[in-house]
């Protein structure tokens, strides 16, 4: 992919200067103090075409405003049992950092079942992961390593992969589309490890759904990938499923080793962060899922009924739909 010229970045910046204040405000959460880097990412996603990159970025910012993405990290998934079920069935975690300081994100493709909640909650969880990565993890890595870090490495674990995983193609397509359209160029490389025999069949179905720029970043490693990955990171940053085990080794399933687990330090930090952010926001009385209760006097006339319903429906509309399906 060709490098993005400064001229193209300047042109996109000039176009973005004309957008309304709401879009400019949410763009701050996107660029995290590095607007030119964000412009370059969207330009790369549209092959350097400035008008197309402008439309993509504006559409993404409008998506953020319409879905209140800026406040996504203040919306805990409750109750705790539901969130734990999501973490047990949507396997993802942060195992460490590469030698260059890039966060190493592990994804359990083969063992994720996505069967403990509705599609809505899995999408909410995924967006929260993205926002936490971009607004907390990457800025933290930038500070720690003394250089701007805007991308991560993803290691996709195919352990346990079965053809039945294709039953989740709708959800995976939704998540992939969210990433492609709203979080472009956030991953440097996708490493695939522990690929079983059925991987080739699944790959034939999934590959066409991915953007070409994403497919070019995928690297299939031999076995658990330990030997290859140790060239770019320390052993301590390897996800647990990338570590070779001898016949005498112990089973590494403790919370400190399994980066998928809700008890892993990364997930504990994420969950506590979301709870703290929720406390900052103005508390609202929760509504029953999917229902609106309206109390009216028995002798109310049509005008009173209409006004009351209009008022209550407005309250329901103003609630953020991402709180629950």
PDB file of C-alpha atoms in Angstrom:
ATOM      1  CA  UNK A   1       0.000   0.000   0.000  1.00  0.00           C
ATOM      2  CA  UNK A   2       1.365   3.395  -0.998  1.00  0.00           C
ATOM      3  CA  UNK A   3       2.348   5.842   1.684  1.00  0.00           C
ATOM      4  CA  UNK A   4      -0.132   8.624   2.355  1.00  0.00           C
ATOM      5  CA  UNK A   5       1.207  12.029   1.335  1.00  0.00           C
ATOM      6  CA  UNK A   6       1.162  15.058   3.594  1.00  0.00           C
ATOM      7  CA  UNK A   7      -0.804  16.840   0.875  1.00  0.00           C
ATOM      8  CA  UNK A   8      -3.625  14.297   1.136  1.00  0.00           C
ATOM      9  CA  UNK A   9      -3.644  14.615   4.928  1.00  0.00           C
ATOM     10  CA  UNK A  10      -3.818  18.412   4.640  1.00  0.00           C
ATOM     11  CA  UNK A  11      -6.698  18.181   2.174  1.00  0.00           C
ATOM     12  CA  UNK A  12      -8.647  15.864   4.464  1.00  0.00           C
ATOM     13  CA  UNK A  13      -7.930  18.103   7.435  1.00  0.00           C
ATOM     14  CA  UNK A  14      -9.334  21.098   5.514  1.00  0.00           C
ATOM     15  CA  UNK A  15     -12.511  19.197   4.691  1.00  0.00           C
ATOM     16  CA  UNK A  16     -12.943  18.068   8.301  1.00  0.00           C
ATOM     17  CA  UNK A  17     -12.644  21.663   9.491  1.00  0.00           C
ATOM     18  CA  UNK A  18     -16.105  22.206   7.993  1.00  0.00           C
ATOM     19  CA  UNK A  19     -17.966  19.501   9.959  1.00  0.00           C
ATOM     20  CA  UNK A  20     -20.264  20.398  12.855  1.00  0.00           C
ATOM     21  CA  UNK A  21     -19.168  20.658  16.479  1.00  0.00           C
ATOM     22  CA  UNK A  22     -20.630  17.276  17.515  1.00  0.00           C
ATOM     23  CA  UNK A  23     -18.504  15.450  14.959  1.00  0.00           C
ATOM     24  CA  UNK A  24     -15.424  17.449  15.910  1.00  0.00           C
ATOM     25  CA  UNK A  25     -15.986  16.563  19.543  1.00  0.00           C
ATOM     26  CA  UNK A  26     -16.262  12.834  18.984  1.00  0.00           C
ATOM     27  CA  UNK A  27     -13.253  12.978  16.633  1.00  0.00           C
ATOM     28  CA  UNK A  28     -11.153  13.928  19.662  1.00  0.00           C
ATOM     29  CA  UNK A  29     -11.851  10.503  21.151  1.00  0.00           C
ATOM     30  CA  UNK A  30     -10.841   8.960  17.843  1.00  0.00           C
ATOM     31  CA  UNK A  31      -7.502  10.696  17.359  1.00  0.00           C
ATOM     32  CA  UNK A  32      -6.454  10.976  21.030  1.00  0.00           C
ATOM     33  CA  UNK A  33      -4.262  13.996  20.309  1.00  0.00           C
ATOM     34  CA  UNK A  34      -2.917  12.680  16.984  1.00  0.00           C
ATOM     35  CA  UNK A  35      -5.380  13.897  14.302  1.00  0.00           C
ATOM     36  CA  UNK A  36      -2.967  13.514  11.376  1.00  0.00           C
ATOM     37  CA  UNK A  37      -2.405   9.867  12.262  1.00  0.00           C
ATOM     38  CA  UNK A  38      -6.185   9.337  12.266  1.00  0.00           C
ATOM     39  CA  UNK A  39      -6.494  11.090   8.893  1.00  0.00           C
ATOM     40  CA  UNK A  40      -3.773   8.809   7.498  1.00  0.00           C
ATOM     41  CA  UNK A  41      -5.593   5.679   8.737  1.00  0.00           C
ATOM     42  CA  UNK A  42      -8.825   6.587   6.975  1.00  0.00           C
ATOM     43  CA  UNK A  43      -6.921   7.606   3.850  1.00  0.00           C
ATOM     44  CA  UNK A  44      -5.172   4.219   3.785  1.00  0.00           C
ATOM     45  CA  UNK A  45      -8.540   2.525   4.148  1.00  0.00           C
ATOM     46  CA  UNK A  46      -9.649   4.295   0.959  1.00  0.00           C
ATOM     47  CA  UNK A  47      -6.417   3.907  -1.012  1.00  0.00           C
ATOM     48  CA  UNK A  48      -5.452   7.555  -0.562  1.00  0.00           C
ATOM     49  CA  UNK A  49      -8.658   8.892  -2.143  1.00  0.00           C
ATOM     50  CA  UNK A  50      -9.419  12.082  -0.193  1.00  0.00           C
ATOM     51  CA  UNK A  51     -13.170  12.422  -0.990  1.00  0.00           C
ATOM     52  CA  UNK A  52     -13.783   8.746  -0.176  1.00  0.00           C
ATOM     53  CA  UNK A  53     -11.737   8.970   3.036  1.00  0.00           C
ATOM     54  CA  UNK A  54     -13.670  12.110   4.008  1.00  0.00           C
ATOM     55  CA  UNK A  55     -16.997  10.334   3.521  1.00  0.00           C
ATOM     56  CA  UNK A  56     -15.778   7.296   5.450  1.00  0.00           C
ATOM     57  CA  UNK A  57     -14.587   9.419   8.364  1.00  0.00           C
ATOM     58  CA  UNK A  58     -17.742  11.541   8.480  1.00  0.00           C
ATOM     59  CA  UNK A  59     -19.928   8.416   8.337  1.00  0.00           C
ATOM     60  CA  UNK A  60     -17.904   6.898  11.167  1.00  0.00           C
ATOM     61  CA  UNK A  61     -18.207  10.020  13.316  1.00  0.00           C
ATOM     62  CA  UNK A  62     -21.958  10.147  12.686  1.00  0.00           C
ATOM     63  CA  UNK A  63     -22.148   6.478  13.732  1.00  0.00           C
ATOM     64  CA  UNK A  64     -20.350   7.399  16.942  1.00  0.00           C
ATOM     65  CA  UNK A  65     -22.748  10.254  17.691  1.00  0.00           C
ATOM     66  CA  UNK A  66     -25.895   8.292  16.834  1.00  0.00           C
ATOM     67  CA  UNK A  67     -24.847   5.326  18.994  1.00  0.00           C
ATOM     68  CA  UNK A  68     -23.285   7.373  21.812  1.00  0.00           C
ATOM     69  CA  UNK A  69     -19.949   5.594  21.375  1.00  0.00           C
ATOM     70  CA  UNK A  70     -18.122   8.272  23.372  1.00  0.00           C
ATOM     71  CA  UNK A  71     -19.958   7.036  26.466  1.00  0.00           C
ATOM     72  CA  UNK A  72     -19.643   3.337  25.696  1.00  0.00           C
ATOM     73  CA  UNK A  73     -17.022   2.904  28.423  1.00  0.00           C
ATOM     74  CA  UNK A  74     -19.534   4.177  30.982  1.00  0.00           C
ATOM     75  CA  UNK A  75     -22.090   1.470  30.198  1.00  0.00           C
ATOM     76  CA  UNK A  76     -21.316  -1.699  32.165  1.00  0.00           C
ATOM     77  CA  UNK A  77     -22.947  -4.914  31.011  1.00  0.00           C
ATOM     78  CA  UNK A  78     -25.024  -6.079  33.954  1.00  0.00           C
ATOM     79  CA  UNK A  79     -25.697  -8.221  35.857  1.00  0.00           C
ATOM     80  CA  UNK A  80     -22.240  -9.595  36.532  1.00  0.00           C
ATOM     81  CA  UNK A  81     -23.355 -13.114  35.606  1.00  0.00           C
ATOM     82  CA  UNK A  82     -24.243 -11.904  32.108  1.00  0.00           C
ATOM     83  CA  UNK A  83     -20.875 -10.202  31.685  1.00  0.00           C
ATOM     84  CA  UNK A  84     -19.013 -13.268  32.918  1.00  0.00           C
ATOM     85  CA  UNK A  85     -20.981 -15.381  30.449  1.00  0.00           C
ATOM     86  CA  UNK A  86     -19.919 -13.051  27.634  1.00  0.00           C
ATOM     87  CA  UNK A  87     -16.268 -13.225  28.697  1.00  0.00           C
ATOM     88  CA  UNK A  88     -16.476 -17.032  28.821  1.00  0.00           C
ATOM     89  CA  UNK A  89     -17.943 -17.230  25.312  1.00  0.00           C
ATOM     90  CA  UNK A  90     -16.313 -14.281  23.502  1.00  0.00           C
ATOM     91  CA  UNK A  91     -12.673 -15.063  24.144  1.00  0.00           C
ATOM     92  CA  UNK A  92     -10.374 -12.068  23.922  1.00  0.00           C
ATOM     93  CA  UNK A  93      -7.660 -10.578  26.101  1.00  0.00           C
ATOM     94  CA  UNK A  94      -4.428  -8.599  26.334  1.00  0.00           C
ATOM     95  CA  UNK A  95      -1.409 -10.830  26.991  1.00  0.00           C
ATOM     96  CA  UNK A  96       1.381  -8.255  26.878  1.00  0.00           C
ATOM     97  CA  UNK A  97       3.361  -6.066  24.481  1.00  0.00           C
ATOM     98  CA  UNK A  98       5.670  -6.678  21.532  1.00  0.00           C
ATOM     99  CA  UNK A  99       9.300  -5.565  21.525  1.00  0.00           C
ATOM    100  CA  UNK A 100       8.128  -2.426  19.708  1.00  0.00           C
ATOM    101  CA  UNK A 101       5.536  -1.710  22.379  1.00  0.00           C
ATOM    102  CA  UNK A 102       2.479  -2.815  20.426  1.00  0.00           C
ATOM    103  CA  UNK A 103      -0.266  -4.380  22.574  1.00  0.00           C
ATOM    104  CA  UNK A 104      -0.650  -8.114  21.954  1.00  0.00           C
ATOM    105  CA  UNK A 105      -4.343  -8.976  21.781  1.00  0.00           C
ATOM    106  CA  UNK A 106      -5.348 -12.642  21.873  1.00  0.00           C
ATOM    107  CA  UNK A 107      -8.579 -13.821  20.280  1.00  0.00           C
ATOM    108  CA  UNK A 108      -9.964 -17.316  20.834  1.00  0.00           C
ATOM    109  CA  UNK A 109     -11.637 -17.841  17.477  1.00  0.00           C
ATOM    110  CA  UNK A 110     -11.984 -21.617  17.761  1.00  0.00           C
ATOM    111  CA  UNK A 111     -13.382 -21.828  21.289  1.00  0.00           C
ATOM    112  CA  UNK A 112     -15.647 -18.753  21.268  1.00  0.00           C
ATOM    113  CA  UNK A 113     -19.267 -19.907  21.274  1.00  0.00           C
ATOM    114  CA  UNK A 114     -21.207 -16.602  21.421  1.00  0.00           C
ATOM    115  CA  UNK A 115     -24.107 -18.451  23.049  1.00  0.00           C
ATOM    116  CA  UNK A 116     -24.510 -16.722  26.417  1.00  0.00           C
ATOM    117  CA  UNK A 117     -26.167 -13.479  25.306  1.00  0.00           C
ATOM    118  CA  UNK A 118     -27.854 -11.731  22.393  1.00  0.00           C
ATOM    119  CA  UNK A 119     -25.922 -10.414  19.402  1.00  0.00           C
ATOM    120  CA  UNK A 120     -26.404  -6.918  20.824  1.00  0.00           C
ATOM    121  CA  UNK A 121     -24.365  -7.613  23.950  1.00  0.00           C
ATOM    122  CA  UNK A 122     -21.520  -9.235  22.033  1.00  0.00           C
ATOM    123  CA  UNK A 123     -21.365  -6.196  19.751  1.00  0.00           C
ATOM    124  CA  UNK A 124     -21.416  -3.879  22.774  1.00  0.00           C
ATOM    125  CA  UNK A 125     -18.616  -5.873  24.374  1.00  0.00           C
ATOM    126  CA  UNK A 126     -16.556  -5.727  21.181  1.00  0.00           C
ATOM    127  CA  UNK A 127     -16.973  -1.966  20.846  1.00  0.00           C
ATOM    128  CA  UNK A 128     -15.999  -1.522  24.498  1.00  0.00           C
ATOM    129  CA  UNK A 129     -12.834  -3.516  23.842  1.00  0.00           C
ATOM    130  CA  UNK A 130     -12.031  -1.300  20.862  1.00  0.00           C
ATOM    131  CA  UNK A 131     -12.665   1.910  22.785  1.00  0.00           C
ATOM    132  CA  UNK A 132     -10.638   0.757  25.789  1.00  0.00           C
ATOM    133  CA  UNK A 133      -7.776  -0.203  23.481  1.00  0.00           C
ATOM    134  CA  UNK A 134      -7.810   3.154  21.697  1.00  0.00           C
ATOM    135  CA  UNK A 135      -8.484   5.428  24.666  1.00  0.00           C
ATOM    136  CA  UNK A 136      -6.619   3.656  27.481  1.00  0.00           C
ATOM    137  CA  UNK A 137      -4.280   0.871  26.317  1.00  0.00           C
ATOM    138  CA  UNK A 138      -2.648   2.586  23.328  1.00  0.00           C
ATOM    139  CA  UNK A 139      -2.156   5.961  25.092  1.00  0.00           C
ATOM    140  CA  UNK A 140      -0.691   4.011  28.023  1.00  0.00           C
ATOM    141  CA  UNK A 141       1.719   2.207  25.694  1.00  0.00           C
ATOM    142  CA  UNK A 142       2.647   5.524  24.068  1.00  0.00           C
ATOM    143  CA  UNK A 143       3.573   6.943  27.456  1.00  0.00           C
ATOM    144  CA  UNK A 144       5.378   3.780  28.592  1.00  0.00           C
ATOM    145  CA  UNK A 145       7.533   3.360  25.477  1.00  0.00           C
ATOM    146  CA  UNK A 146       8.109   7.061  24.794  1.00  0.00           C
ATOM    147  CA  UNK A 147       6.780   6.999  21.220  1.00  0.00           C
ATOM    148  CA  UNK A 148       3.406   7.201  19.560  1.00  0.00           C
ATOM    149  CA  UNK A 149       1.795   3.746  19.394  1.00  0.00           C
ATOM    150  CA  UNK A 150      -1.473   3.532  17.497  1.00  0.00           C
ATOM    151  CA  UNK A 151      -1.679  -0.124  16.459  1.00  0.00           C
ATOM    152  CA  UNK A 152      -1.768  -3.547  18.043  1.00  0.00           C
ATOM    153  CA  UNK A 153      -0.921  -7.129  17.136  1.00  0.00           C
ATOM    154  CA  UNK A 154      -3.680  -9.737  17.150  1.00  0.00           C
ATOM    155  CA  UNK A 155      -3.058 -13.446  17.648  1.00  0.00           C
ATOM    156  CA  UNK A 156      -6.003 -15.559  16.506  1.00  0.00           C
ATOM    157  CA  UNK A 157      -6.167 -18.921  18.263  1.00  0.00           C
ATOM    158  CA  UNK A 158      -7.890 -21.582  16.165  1.00  0.00           C
ATOM    159  CA  UNK A 159      -7.785 -24.262  18.872  1.00  0.00           C
ATOM    160  CA  UNK A 160     -11.069 -26.182  18.855  1.00  0.00           C
ATOM    161  CA  UNK A 161     -12.247 -24.725  15.548  1.00  0.00           C
ATOM    162  CA  UNK A 162     -15.159 -26.653  14.001  1.00  0.00           C
ATOM    163  CA  UNK A 163     -17.222 -26.146  10.893  1.00  0.00           C
ATOM    164  CA  UNK A 164     -20.140 -25.266  13.182  1.00  0.00           C
ATOM    165  CA  UNK A 165     -18.318 -21.981  13.890  1.00  0.00           C
ATOM    166  CA  UNK A 166     -19.712 -20.800  10.558  1.00  0.00           C
ATOM    167  CA  UNK A 167     -23.113 -20.632  12.270  1.00  0.00           C
ATOM    168  CA  UNK A 168     -21.844 -17.413  13.843  1.00  0.00           C
ATOM    169  CA  UNK A 169     -20.988 -15.847  10.491  1.00  0.00           C
ATOM    170  CA  UNK A 170     -23.688 -13.158  10.882  1.00  0.00           C
ATOM    171  CA  UNK A 171     -22.250 -11.893  14.178  1.00  0.00           C
ATOM    172  CA  UNK A 172     -18.679 -12.117  12.914  1.00  0.00           C
ATOM    173  CA  UNK A 173     -19.665 -10.156   9.807  1.00  0.00           C
ATOM    174  CA  UNK A 174     -21.239  -7.419  11.939  1.00  0.00           C
ATOM    175  CA  UNK A 175     -18.123  -7.161  14.098  1.00  0.00           C
ATOM    176  CA  UNK A 176     -15.832  -7.187  11.065  1.00  0.00           C
ATOM    177  CA  UNK A 177     -17.861  -4.406   9.430  1.00  0.00           C
ATOM    178  CA  UNK A 178     -17.696  -2.275  12.583  1.00  0.00           C
ATOM    179  CA  UNK A 179     -13.922  -2.622  12.628  1.00  0.00           C
ATOM    180  CA  UNK A 180     -13.474  -1.996   8.901  1.00  0.00           C
ATOM    181  CA  UNK A 181     -15.651   1.115   8.817  1.00  0.00           C
ATOM    182  CA  UNK A 182     -14.900   2.707  12.176  1.00  0.00           C
ATOM    183  CA  UNK A 183     -11.532   1.401  13.415  1.00  0.00           C
ATOM    184  CA  UNK A 184      -9.445   1.056  10.230  1.00  0.00           C
ATOM    185  CA  UNK A 185      -5.728   0.337  10.330  1.00  0.00           C
ATOM    186  CA  UNK A 186      -5.621  -0.384  14.083  1.00  0.00           C
ATOM    187  CA  UNK A 187      -3.965  -3.801  13.681  1.00  0.00           C
ATOM    188  CA  UNK A 188      -0.464  -4.203  12.279  1.00  0.00           C
ATOM    189  CA  UNK A 189      -0.573  -8.003  11.809  1.00  0.00           C
ATOM    190  CA  UNK A 190      -2.992 -10.861  12.427  1.00  0.00           C
ATOM    191  CA  UNK A 191      -1.167 -14.058  13.407  1.00  0.00           C
ATOM    192  CA  UNK A 192      -3.128 -17.297  13.104  1.00  0.00           C
ATOM    193  CA  UNK A 193      -1.958 -20.144  15.344  1.00  0.00           C
ATOM    194  CA  UNK A 194      -3.084 -23.679  16.269  1.00  0.00           C
ATOM    195  CA  UNK A 195      -4.938 -24.037  12.978  1.00  0.00           C
ATOM    196  CA  UNK A 196      -6.655 -27.456  12.696  1.00  0.00           C
ATOM    197  CA  UNK A 197      -7.488 -29.283   9.495  1.00  0.00           C
ATOM    198  CA  UNK A 198     -10.925 -27.618   9.152  1.00  0.00           C
ATOM    199  CA  UNK A 199      -9.353 -24.153   9.133  1.00  0.00           C
ATOM    200  CA  UNK A 200      -8.883 -24.282   5.346  1.00  0.00           C
ATOM    201  CA  UNK A 201     -12.591 -24.917   4.793  1.00  0.00           C
ATOM    202  CA  UNK A 202     -13.648 -22.134   7.174  1.00  0.00           C
ATOM    203  CA  UNK A 203     -11.109 -19.762   5.661  1.00  0.00           C
ATOM    204  CA  UNK A 204     -12.655 -20.186   2.201  1.00  0.00           C
ATOM    205  CA  UNK A 205     -15.943 -18.859   3.586  1.00  0.00           C
ATOM    206  CA  UNK A 206     -14.547 -16.070   5.765  1.00  0.00           C
ATOM    207  CA  UNK A 207     -11.834 -14.744   3.433  1.00  0.00           C
ATOM    208  CA  UNK A 208     -14.212 -13.089   0.927  1.00  0.00           C
ATOM    209  CA  UNK A 209     -15.874 -11.187   3.786  1.00  0.00           C
ATOM    210  CA  UNK A 210     -12.634  -9.445   4.714  1.00  0.00           C
ATOM    211  CA  UNK A 211     -11.275  -6.291   3.156  1.00  0.00           C
ATOM    212  CA  UNK A 212      -8.251  -6.853   0.915  1.00  0.00           C
ATOM    213  CA  UNK A 213      -6.093  -4.644   3.144  1.00  0.00           C
ATOM    214  CA  UNK A 214      -7.008  -6.930   6.077  1.00  0.00           C
ATOM    215  CA  UNK A 215      -6.249 -10.149   4.214  1.00  0.00           C
ATOM    216  CA  UNK A 216      -2.753  -8.886   3.374  1.00  0.00           C
ATOM    217  CA  UNK A 217      -1.977  -8.558   7.091  1.00  0.00           C
ATOM    218  CA  UNK A 218      -2.768 -12.185   7.956  1.00  0.00           C
ATOM    219  CA  UNK A 219       0.135 -14.525   8.681  1.00  0.00           C
ATOM    220  CA  UNK A 220      -0.544 -18.219   9.392  1.00  0.00           C
ATOM    221  CA  UNK A 221       2.122 -19.611  11.734  1.00  0.00           C
ATOM    222  CA  UNK A 222       3.158 -23.204  12.293  1.00  0.00           C
ATOM    223  CA  UNK A 223       1.722 -24.924  15.367  1.00  0.00           C
ATOM    224  CA  UNK A 224       1.288 -22.692  18.405  1.00  0.00           C
ATOM    225  CA  UNK A 225       3.514 -20.044  16.835  1.00  0.00           C
ATOM    226  CA  UNK A 226       5.876 -19.752  19.788  1.00  0.00           C
ATOM    227  CA  UNK A 227       9.129 -19.808  17.817  1.00  0.00           C
ATOM    228  CA  UNK A 228       7.989 -17.146  15.343  1.00  0.00           C
ATOM    229  CA  UNK A 229       6.358 -14.911  17.944  1.00  0.00           C
ATOM    230  CA  UNK A 230       9.407 -14.936  20.223  1.00  0.00           C
ATOM    231  CA  UNK A 231      11.180 -12.991  17.474  1.00  0.00           C
ATOM    232  CA  UNK A 232       8.926 -10.012  18.143  1.00  0.00           C
ATOM    233  CA  UNK A 233       8.018 -10.345  21.846  1.00  0.00           C
ATOM    234  CA  UNK A 234       9.220 -11.785  25.140  1.00  0.00           C
ATOM    235  CA  UNK A 235       7.972 -15.127  26.433  1.00  0.00           C
ATOM    236  CA  UNK A 236       6.008 -13.334  29.162  1.00  0.00           C
ATOM    237  CA  UNK A 237       3.906 -11.586  26.507  1.00  0.00           C
ATOM    238  CA  UNK A 238       2.972 -14.787  24.681  1.00  0.00           C
ATOM    239  CA  UNK A 239      -0.692 -15.744  25.128  1.00  0.00           C
ATOM    240  CA  UNK A 240      -1.081 -18.962  27.094  1.00  0.00           C
ATOM    241  CA  UNK A 241      -2.122 -20.908  23.980  1.00  0.00           C
ATOM    242  CA  UNK A 242       1.156 -20.009  22.210  1.00  0.00           C
ATOM    243  CA  UNK A 243       3.401 -21.592  24.843  1.00  0.00           C
ATOM    244  CA  UNK A 244       4.789 -25.025  24.115  1.00  0.00           C
ATOM    245  CA  UNK A 245       4.143 -27.529  26.837  1.00  0.00           C
ATOM    246  CA  UNK A 246       6.289 -30.521  27.638  1.00  0.00           C
ATOM    247  CA  UNK A 247       4.807 -33.689  29.088  1.00  0.00           C
ATOM    248  CA  UNK A 248       5.995 -32.581  32.522  1.00  0.00           C
ATOM    249  CA  UNK A 249       4.693 -29.008  32.325  1.00  0.00           C
ATOM    250  CA  UNK A 250       1.761 -27.918  34.459  1.00  0.00           C
ATOM    251  CA  UNK A 251      -1.574 -26.896  33.047  1.00  0.00           C
ATOM    252  CA  UNK A 252      -1.495 -23.099  32.727  1.00  0.00           C
ATOM    253  CA  UNK A 253      -5.107 -22.231  33.387  1.00  0.00           C
ATOM    254  CA  UNK A 254      -4.758 -19.849  36.326  1.00  0.00           C
ATOM    255  CA  UNK A 255      -6.245 -16.377  36.076  1.00  0.00           C
ATOM    256  CA  UNK A 256      -2.757 -14.904  35.772  1.00  0.00           C
ATOM    257  CA  UNK A 257      -1.987 -17.072  32.726  1.00  0.00           C
ATOM    258  CA  UNK A 258      -5.283 -17.293  30.839  1.00  0.00           C
ATOM    259  CA  UNK A 259      -5.719 -13.858  29.236  1.00  0.00           C
ATOM    260  CA  UNK A 260      -9.292 -14.741  28.229  1.00  0.00           C
ATOM    261  CA  UNK A 261     -10.428 -15.084  31.836  1.00  0.00           C
ATOM    262  CA  UNK A 262     -12.472 -12.378  33.528  1.00  0.00           C
ATOM    263  CA  UNK A 263     -10.133 -12.898  36.496  1.00  0.00           C
ATOM    264  CA  UNK A 264      -7.081 -11.953  34.419  1.00  0.00           C
ATOM    265  CA  UNK A 265      -5.577  -8.576  35.439  1.00  0.00           C
ATOM    266  CA  UNK A 266      -6.442  -7.007  32.069  1.00  0.00           C
ATOM    267  CA  UNK A 267     -10.137  -7.823  32.358  1.00  0.00           C
ATOM    268  CA  UNK A 268     -10.235  -6.774  35.990  1.00  0.00           C
ATOM    269  CA  UNK A 269      -8.737  -3.402  35.022  1.00  0.00           C
ATOM    270  CA  UNK A 270     -11.194  -3.019  32.141  1.00  0.00           C
ATOM    271  CA  UNK A 271     -14.216  -3.928  34.236  1.00  0.00           C
ATOM    272  CA  UNK A 272     -13.200  -1.602  37.075  1.00  0.00           C
ATOM    273  CA  UNK A 273     -12.564   1.208  34.594  1.00  0.00           C
ATOM    274  CA  UNK A 274     -16.061   0.865  33.129  1.00  0.00           C
ATOM    275  CA  UNK A 275     -17.622   0.801  36.599  1.00  0.00           C
ATOM    276  CA  UNK A 276     -15.720   3.954  37.575  1.00  0.00           C
ATOM    277  CA  UNK A 277     -16.779   5.728  34.392  1.00  0.00           C
ATOM    278  CA  UNK A 278     -20.392   4.739  35.035  1.00  0.00           C
ATOM    279  CA  UNK A 279     -20.248   6.373  38.470  1.00  0.00           C
ATOM    280  CA  UNK A 280     -19.171   9.655  36.885  1.00  0.00           C
ATOM    281  CA  UNK A 281     -22.235   9.718  34.643  1.00  0.00           C
ATOM    282  CA  UNK A 282     -25.587  10.855  35.973  1.00  0.00           C
ATOM    283  CA  UNK A 283     -27.442   7.777  37.235  1.00  0.00           C
ATOM    284  CA  UNK A 284     -30.754   6.942  35.604  1.00  0.00           C
ATOM    285  CA  UNK A 285     -33.550   4.694  36.804  1.00  0.00           C
ATOM    286  CA  UNK A 286     -33.326   1.439  34.831  1.00  0.00           C
ATOM    287  CA  UNK A 287     -36.302   0.420  32.713  1.00  0.00           C
ATOM    288  CA  UNK A 288     -37.507  -3.110  32.204  1.00  0.00           C
ATOM    289  CA  UNK A 289     -36.086  -4.492  28.999  1.00  0.00           C
ATOM    290  CA  UNK A 290     -38.390  -3.980  26.038  1.00  0.00           C
ATOM    291  CA  UNK A 291     -41.264  -2.348  27.945  1.00  0.00           C
ATOM    292  CA  UNK A 292     -42.648   1.074  28.774  1.00  0.00           C
ATOM    293  CA  UNK A 293     -45.012   1.478  31.730  1.00  0.00           C
ATOM    294  CA  UNK A 294     -47.368   4.478  31.623  1.00  0.00           C
ATOM    295  CA  UNK A 295     -49.866   5.330  34.372  1.00  0.00           C
ATOM    296  CA  UNK A 296     -52.966   7.282  33.327  1.00  0.00           C
ATOM    297  CA  UNK A 297     -56.029   8.408  35.267  1.00  0.00           C
ATOM    298  CA  UNK A 298     -59.168   6.431  34.461  1.00  0.00           C
ATOM    299  CA  UNK A 299     -61.047   9.528  33.228  1.00  0.00           C
ATOM    300  CA  UNK A 300     -58.218  10.843  31.040  1.00  0.00           C
ATOM    301  CA  UNK A 301     -59.390  12.244  27.705  1.00  0.00           C
ATOM    302  CA  UNK A 302     -57.722  11.622  24.342  1.00  0.00           C
ATOM    303  CA  UNK A 303     -55.635  14.800  24.477  1.00  0.00           C
ATOM    304  CA  UNK A 304     -54.158  13.921  27.879  1.00  0.00           C
ATOM    305  CA  UNK A 305     -53.464  10.354  26.764  1.00  0.00           C
ATOM    306  CA  UNK A 306     -51.716  11.569  23.606  1.00  0.00           C
ATOM    307  CA  UNK A 307     -49.569  14.103  25.469  1.00  0.00           C
ATOM    308  CA  UNK A 308     -48.606  11.562  28.140  1.00  0.00           C
ATOM    309  CA  UNK A 309     -47.648   8.899  25.637  1.00  0.00           C
ATOM    310  CA  UNK A 310     -45.630  11.406  23.601  1.00  0.00           C
ATOM    311  CA  UNK A 311     -43.745  12.452  26.735  1.00  0.00           C
ATOM    312  CA  UNK A 312     -43.006   8.888  27.842  1.00  0.00           C
ATOM    313  CA  UNK A 313     -41.960   7.750  24.378  1.00  0.00           C
ATOM    314  CA  UNK A 314     -39.559  10.669  24.169  1.00  0.00           C
ATOM    315  CA  UNK A 315     -37.959   9.533  27.438  1.00  0.00           C
ATOM    316  CA  UNK A 316     -37.660   6.007  26.063  1.00  0.00           C
ATOM    317  CA  UNK A 317     -36.106   7.285  22.834  1.00  0.00           C
ATOM    318  CA  UNK A 318     -33.578   9.400  24.735  1.00  0.00           C
ATOM    319  CA  UNK A 319     -32.278   6.365  26.607  1.00  0.00           C
ATOM    320  CA  UNK A 320     -29.169   4.987  24.970  1.00  0.00           C
ATOM    321  CA  UNK A 321     -30.166   1.926  23.020  1.00  0.00           C
ATOM    322  CA  UNK A 322     -26.817   0.290  23.746  1.00  0.00           C
ATOM    323  CA  UNK A 323     -27.857  -0.390  27.342  1.00  0.00           C
ATOM    324  CA  UNK A 324     -29.657  -3.550  26.318  1.00  0.00           C
ATOM    325  CA  UNK A 325     -31.641  -5.151  23.511  1.00  0.00           C
TER     326      UNK A 325
END
